Amino acid sequence: MNAFYSDHFVLPLPSGHRFPMQKYRLIREGAQGLGMAIEFSEAAAATDGQLALAHHPSYIQAVSNGALSEAQQKMIGFPWSPEMVERSRRSAGATIATCRAAFESGVAVNLAGGTHHAYADHGEGFCVFNDAAVAARLMQAERRAKQVAVVDLDVHQGNGTASILRNDESVFTLSLHGARNYPFVKETSDLDVALPDGTGDAEYLAALERALAELFSRFAPQLIIYLAGADPHEGDRLGRLKLTMQGLAARDRIVLENAHQRGIPVAITMAGGYGSDIHDTVAVHVQTIAIAAQHACAGMKRHERHAHA
């Protein structure tokens, strides 16, 4: 399985900033320590032309040239820096590479990404560019897929993704999120499932099964971009849900099994995670990567058996 990273590009954040920037390096180190058949590659940066598939050129230029206003930087939650620009481009580039690799092997992973609060003309909530929207549109432009589904299981609604793709019938947006969590004004996805505070494993997994059944009854994607947020975990300080590690493992397997049964490649991004203990967040993400690698390995073995039959 291919895994793409961009953690060498670190934002110079003020001390005490609540964004857990070091988690990306820890995720890569944890994934490398799994001892599984995973090939790690540093991602190329997304180009202006690729970003313009989902973002206004004037916004791309303002980000690139350091022309964001104080208010725009405050909405994003990061002070502008050249490192912010490079990391945001690399994160989007990694999701592009992950999608391309998923078509080759069935499953691939971006060790960052899932920046679903970025809109066409502005960033929000630690998200500068919307990697899922950019990658979905690029896979269509490259004629790899006519229809793409974005399955967003971060605890926060994918408001930017829903906004960018609102009138695009070729991309289906599904968001399963906390009803009372950020963003407090929600956008309209193709399918929104808002969960009450304190939702645990059983209720969450049942809601996910119903949501995926509805997605596949309404839409036939040739690619799934899966935002596997760690923030539904019970230890997340921003999450408000109560999923255990076992529940999150079941979540990942449900998505991958549903895709595998239908022969749909899956590109996975990490999305959010704000554990009181950063190692809890990293453990959730590394578990997702391990489950994805198991699926990729099983898929290759099935493919080899069919080839030799």
Short mmCIF file of C-alpha atoms in Angstrom, two decimals:
data_model
loop_
_atom_site.label_atom_id
_atom_site.label_comp_id
_atom_site.label_asym_id
_atom_site.label_seq_id
_atom_site.Cartn_x
_atom_site.Cartn_y
_atom_site.Cartn_z
CA MET A 1 0.00 0.00 0.00
CA ASN A 2 1.17 3.52 -0.77
CA ALA A 3 1.27 6.18 1.95
CA PHE A 4 2.08 9.82 1.26
CA TYR A 5 3.41 12.30 3.82
CA SER A 6 4.25 15.99 4.06
CA ASP A 7 5.27 16.29 7.72
CA HIS A 8 8.73 17.71 6.93
CA PHE A 9 6.93 20.99 6.19
CA VAL A 10 6.17 22.33 9.67
CA LEU A 11 4.33 25.56 10.46
CA PRO A 12 6.11 27.96 12.82
CA LEU A 13 3.25 28.31 15.31
CA PRO A 14 3.29 30.45 18.45
CA SER A 15 3.85 28.53 21.71
CA GLY A 16 0.62 27.28 23.24
CA HIS A 17 -1.14 27.06 19.83
CA ARG A 18 -3.76 24.32 20.06
CA PHE A 19 -3.14 22.73 16.66
CA PRO A 20 -1.16 19.49 17.21
CA MET A 21 1.36 19.98 14.39
CA GLN A 22 3.70 17.25 15.65
CA LYS A 23 1.03 14.58 15.19
CA TYR A 24 1.91 14.17 11.50
CA ARG A 25 5.50 13.17 12.19
CA LEU A 26 4.30 10.84 14.96
CA ILE A 27 1.75 9.24 12.60
CA ARG A 28 4.45 8.57 10.00
CA GLU A 29 6.81 7.12 12.62
CA GLY A 30 3.99 4.98 14.03
CA ALA A 31 3.02 3.71 10.57
CA GLN A 32 6.66 2.96 9.71
CA GLY A 33 6.87 0.98 12.94
CA LEU A 34 3.98 -1.32 11.95
CA GLY A 35 6.31 -3.53 9.91
CA MET A 36 3.65 -3.85 7.19
CA ALA A 37 3.95 -3.67 3.40
CA ILE A 38 3.61 0.12 3.16
CA GLU A 39 5.62 2.24 0.73
CA PHE A 40 6.17 5.78 2.06
CA SER A 41 6.62 8.71 -0.33
CA GLU A 42 6.89 12.45 0.16
CA ALA A 43 4.08 14.19 -1.67
CA ALA A 44 4.57 16.74 -4.44
CA ALA A 45 2.95 20.15 -4.00
CA ALA A 46 -0.39 20.83 -5.68
CA THR A 47 -0.07 23.36 -8.51
CA ASP A 48 -2.09 26.55 -8.98
CA GLY A 49 -4.00 24.86 -11.81
CA GLN A 50 -4.92 21.88 -9.64
CA LEU A 51 -6.00 24.09 -6.74
CA ALA A 52 -8.10 26.20 -9.12
CA LEU A 53 -10.35 23.18 -9.74
CA ALA A 54 -11.88 23.98 -6.32
CA HIS A 55 -10.60 27.46 -5.36
CA HIS A 56 -10.86 30.97 -6.75
CA PRO A 57 -7.58 32.03 -8.41
CA SER A 58 -7.60 35.29 -6.40
CA TYR A 59 -7.67 33.29 -3.14
CA ILE A 60 -4.85 30.98 -4.30
CA GLN A 61 -2.77 34.06 -5.14
CA ALA A 62 -3.54 35.77 -1.81
CA VAL A 63 -2.38 32.64 0.06
CA SER A 64 0.73 32.24 -2.09
CA ASN A 65 1.77 35.89 -1.95
CA GLY A 66 1.13 36.47 1.75
CA ALA A 67 -1.72 38.86 0.98
CA LEU A 68 -4.28 37.33 3.37
CA SER A 69 -5.83 39.89 5.70
CA GLU A 70 -5.63 39.58 9.48
CA ALA A 71 -9.29 38.51 9.47
CA GLN A 72 -8.63 35.82 6.85
CA GLN A 73 -5.67 34.48 8.83
CA LYS A 74 -7.77 34.46 11.99
CA MET A 75 -10.49 32.42 10.25
CA ILE A 76 -7.89 29.87 9.15
CA GLY A 77 -6.36 29.80 12.63
CA PHE A 78 -2.75 29.97 11.41
CA PRO A 79 -0.54 33.04 10.97
CA TRP A 80 0.64 33.31 7.35
CA SER A 81 4.12 32.00 6.60
CA PRO A 82 5.87 30.51 3.55
CA GLU A 83 5.79 27.18 5.43
CA MET A 84 1.98 27.41 5.70
CA VAL A 85 1.71 27.80 1.93
CA GLU A 86 4.08 24.93 1.20
CA ARG A 87 2.50 22.58 3.72
CA SER A 88 -1.02 23.34 2.46
CA ARG A 89 0.03 22.65 -1.13
CA ARG A 90 1.83 19.45 -0.11
CA SER A 91 -1.15 18.22 1.88
CA ALA A 92 -3.43 18.68 -1.13
CA GLY A 93 -0.78 17.13 -3.37
CA ALA A 94 -0.65 14.11 -1.08
CA THR A 95 -4.41 13.53 -1.46
CA ILE A 96 -4.03 13.78 -5.24
CA ALA A 97 -1.23 11.17 -5.13
CA THR A 98 -3.30 9.01 -2.76
CA CYS A 99 -6.25 9.00 -5.17
CA ARG A 100 -4.04 8.04 -8.11
CA ALA A 101 -2.43 5.24 -6.07
CA ALA A 102 -5.85 3.96 -4.93
CA PHE A 103 -6.78 3.30 -8.56
CA GLU A 104 -3.66 1.13 -8.85
CA SER A 105 -3.95 -0.90 -5.64
CA GLY A 106 -7.47 -0.41 -4.27
CA VAL A 107 -6.48 1.50 -1.11
CA ALA A 108 -3.95 4.26 -0.39
CA VAL A 109 -3.40 6.71 2.45
CA ASN A 110 -2.44 10.36 2.95
CA LEU A 111 -0.82 10.70 6.38
CA ALA A 112 -2.32 14.21 6.59
CA GLY A 113 -5.12 15.91 4.61
CA GLY A 114 -8.84 16.03 5.22
CA THR A 115 -8.87 19.85 5.21
CA HIS A 116 -12.63 20.00 4.80
CA HIS A 117 -13.36 23.46 6.27
CA ALA A 118 -11.68 25.30 3.37
CA TYR A 119 -14.12 27.06 1.03
CA ALA A 120 -13.59 28.12 -2.59
CA ASP A 121 -12.64 31.66 -1.56
CA HIS A 122 -11.39 31.39 2.03
CA GLY A 123 -9.98 29.05 4.65
CA GLU A 124 -11.42 28.14 8.04
CA GLY A 125 -10.73 25.88 11.00
CA PHE A 126 -7.02 25.13 10.32
CA CYS A 127 -7.84 24.38 6.64
CA VAL A 128 -6.29 26.44 3.81
CA PHE A 129 -7.06 24.39 0.67
CA ASN A 130 -9.75 21.72 0.38
CA ASP A 131 -7.77 18.63 -0.62
CA ALA A 132 -10.80 16.34 -1.11
CA ALA A 133 -12.58 18.77 -3.46
CA VAL A 134 -9.39 19.45 -5.42
CA ALA A 135 -8.55 15.74 -5.75
CA ALA A 136 -12.10 14.71 -6.67
CA ARG A 137 -12.22 17.24 -9.48
CA LEU A 138 -8.73 16.33 -10.71
CA MET A 139 -9.55 12.60 -10.84
CA GLN A 140 -12.50 13.54 -13.04
CA ALA A 141 -10.34 15.81 -15.22
CA GLU A 142 -7.83 12.95 -15.61
CA ARG A 143 -10.76 10.67 -16.60
CA ARG A 144 -10.07 8.21 -13.83
CA ALA A 145 -13.57 8.56 -12.36
CA LYS A 146 -16.80 10.18 -13.51
CA GLN A 147 -18.42 10.02 -10.08
CA VAL A 148 -16.66 10.46 -6.73
CA ALA A 149 -18.03 10.12 -3.18
CA VAL A 150 -16.53 12.00 -0.24
CA VAL A 151 -17.23 10.04 2.96
CA ASP A 152 -16.43 12.45 5.79
CA LEU A 153 -16.22 10.80 9.22
CA ASP A 154 -14.43 13.62 10.99
CA VAL A 155 -16.46 14.72 14.03
CA HIS A 156 -16.91 18.20 12.48
CA GLN A 157 -19.11 18.73 9.44
CA GLY A 158 -17.26 19.10 6.14
CA ASN A 159 -18.76 22.53 5.53
CA GLY A 160 -16.22 23.72 2.96
CA THR A 161 -16.51 20.50 0.95
CA ALA A 162 -20.32 20.73 0.99
CA SER A 163 -20.18 24.36 -0.16
CA ILE A 164 -17.67 23.84 -2.99
CA LEU A 165 -19.48 20.75 -4.34
CA ARG A 166 -23.06 21.86 -3.58
CA ASN A 167 -24.24 22.04 -7.22
CA ASP A 168 -22.00 19.27 -8.54
CA GLU A 169 -24.08 16.15 -9.14
CA SER A 170 -20.96 14.16 -10.06
CA VAL A 171 -19.61 14.28 -6.49
CA PHE A 172 -21.62 12.95 -3.52
CA THR A 173 -20.80 14.46 -0.12
CA LEU A 174 -21.63 12.44 3.02
CA SER A 175 -20.86 13.92 6.44
CA LEU A 176 -21.42 12.05 9.72
CA HIS A 177 -20.72 14.55 12.49
CA GLY A 178 -21.56 15.94 15.91
CA ALA A 179 -24.78 17.96 15.78
CA ARG A 180 -23.65 20.55 18.36
CA ASN A 181 -20.03 20.79 17.29
CA TYR A 182 -18.11 23.21 15.06
CA PRO A 183 -19.04 24.59 12.53
CA PHE A 184 -22.03 25.97 14.39
CA VAL A 185 -23.72 27.02 11.14
CA LYS A 186 -23.73 23.93 8.93
CA GLU A 187 -23.74 23.73 5.14
CA THR A 188 -25.89 21.20 3.26
CA SER A 189 -24.10 18.03 2.11
CA ASP A 190 -25.78 15.50 -0.17
CA LEU A 191 -26.30 13.47 3.01
CA ASP A 192 -25.79 14.88 6.52
CA VAL A 193 -26.07 12.71 9.63
CA ALA A 194 -25.91 14.83 12.79
CA LEU A 195 -25.24 12.87 15.98
CA PRO A 196 -26.01 13.92 19.57
CA ASP A 197 -23.24 14.52 22.12
CA GLY A 198 -22.15 11.31 23.83
CA THR A 199 -22.93 9.00 20.89
CA GLY A 200 -21.10 5.69 21.44
CA ASP A 201 -19.94 2.81 19.27
CA ALA A 202 -23.23 0.97 18.67
CA GLU A 203 -25.27 4.04 17.73
CA TYR A 204 -22.48 5.48 15.59
CA LEU A 205 -21.86 2.27 13.65
CA ALA A 206 -25.59 1.75 13.02
CA ALA A 207 -25.87 5.33 11.72
CA LEU A 208 -22.85 4.78 9.48
CA GLU A 209 -24.29 1.56 8.01
CA ARG A 210 -27.57 3.36 7.24
CA ALA A 211 -25.75 6.33 5.71
CA LEU A 212 -23.60 4.17 3.43
CA ALA A 213 -26.66 2.16 2.35
CA GLU A 214 -28.36 5.43 1.39
CA LEU A 215 -25.27 6.71 -0.41
CA PHE A 216 -25.01 3.57 -2.55
CA SER A 217 -28.78 3.54 -3.22
CA ARG A 218 -28.55 7.10 -4.61
CA PHE A 219 -25.10 7.16 -6.21
CA ALA A 220 -22.54 4.90 -7.92
CA PRO A 221 -19.04 6.27 -7.24
CA GLN A 222 -15.90 5.05 -9.00
CA LEU A 223 -13.77 6.46 -6.15
CA ILE A 224 -14.29 7.13 -2.44
CA ILE A 225 -12.27 9.79 -0.65
CA TYR A 226 -12.56 8.83 3.02
CA LEU A 227 -11.84 11.36 5.77
CA ALA A 228 -10.98 9.12 8.74
CA GLY A 229 -10.99 11.69 11.53
CA ALA A 230 -9.61 10.61 14.91
CA ASP A 231 -11.81 13.14 16.70
CA PRO A 232 -14.91 10.95 17.29
CA HIS A 233 -12.67 9.18 19.86
CA GLU A 234 -13.82 9.36 23.49
CA GLY A 235 -10.52 11.00 24.51
CA ASP A 236 -10.79 13.90 22.07
CA ARG A 237 -11.06 17.30 23.75
CA LEU A 238 -13.06 18.81 20.84
CA GLY A 239 -15.04 15.73 19.82
CA ARG A 240 -18.00 15.29 22.21
CA LEU A 241 -18.61 11.74 20.94
CA LYS A 242 -17.66 8.55 22.80
CA LEU A 243 -16.19 6.11 20.29
CA THR A 244 -13.65 3.59 21.61
CA MET A 245 -10.60 2.38 19.70
CA GLN A 246 -12.58 -0.77 18.86
CA GLY A 247 -15.49 1.32 17.58
CA LEU A 248 -13.19 3.37 15.37
CA ALA A 249 -11.59 0.18 14.00
CA ALA A 250 -15.07 -1.12 13.17
CA ARG A 251 -15.86 2.21 11.48
CA ASP A 252 -12.82 1.93 9.20
CA ARG A 253 -13.59 -1.69 8.34
CA ILE A 254 -17.21 -0.88 7.48
CA VAL A 255 -16.13 1.80 4.99
CA LEU A 256 -13.45 -0.40 3.42
CA GLU A 257 -15.68 -3.49 3.23
CA ASN A 258 -18.51 -1.53 1.61
CA ALA A 259 -16.09 -0.19 -0.96
CA HIS A 260 -14.42 -3.56 -1.57
CA GLN A 261 -17.76 -5.32 -2.12
CA ARG A 262 -18.47 -2.86 -4.90
CA GLY A 263 -14.94 -2.76 -6.35
CA ILE A 264 -14.46 0.92 -5.49
CA PRO A 265 -10.96 2.25 -4.73
CA VAL A 266 -10.56 4.21 -1.48
CA ALA A 267 -8.23 7.16 -0.83
CA ILE A 268 -7.94 7.79 2.92
CA THR A 269 -6.99 11.07 4.60
CA MET A 270 -6.43 11.55 8.32
CA ALA A 271 -8.55 14.71 8.97
CA GLY A 272 -8.86 15.98 12.58
CA GLY A 273 -7.79 14.73 15.97
CA TYR A 274 -7.31 16.73 19.14
CA GLY A 275 -6.81 14.21 21.91
CA SER A 276 -6.13 15.37 25.45
CA ASP A 277 -3.14 13.05 25.01
CA ILE A 278 -1.71 13.41 21.49
CA HIS A 279 -0.62 9.76 21.60
CA ASP A 280 -4.30 8.71 21.72
CA THR A 281 -4.92 10.66 18.50
CA VAL A 282 -1.84 9.18 16.84
CA ALA A 283 -2.94 5.65 17.91
CA VAL A 284 -6.32 6.14 16.20
CA HIS A 285 -4.68 7.30 12.97
CA VAL A 286 -2.07 4.53 12.99
CA GLN A 287 -4.84 1.98 13.58
CA THR A 288 -6.64 3.30 10.49
CA ILE A 289 -3.44 2.95 8.44
CA ALA A 290 -2.90 -0.62 9.70
CA ILE A 291 -6.48 -1.61 8.79
CA ALA A 292 -6.07 -0.03 5.35
CA ALA A 293 -2.79 -1.91 4.80
CA GLN A 294 -4.48 -5.19 5.82
CA HIS A 295 -7.23 -4.52 3.29
CA ALA A 296 -4.73 -3.65 0.55
CA CYS A 297 -2.76 -6.82 1.28
CA ALA A 298 -5.91 -8.99 1.28
CA GLY A 299 -7.02 -7.34 -1.96
CA MET A 300 -3.68 -8.12 -3.64
CA LYS A 301 -3.89 -11.76 -2.53
CA ARG A 302 -7.44 -12.04 -3.90
CA HIS A 303 -6.27 -10.45 -7.17
CA GLU A 304 -3.36 -12.93 -7.42
CA ARG A 305 -5.67 -15.88 -6.78
CA HIS A 306 -8.01 -14.73 -9.56
CA ALA A 307 -5.05 -14.17 -11.90
CA HIS A 308 -3.81 -17.74 -11.35
CA ALA A 309 -7.26 -19.35 -11.50
#
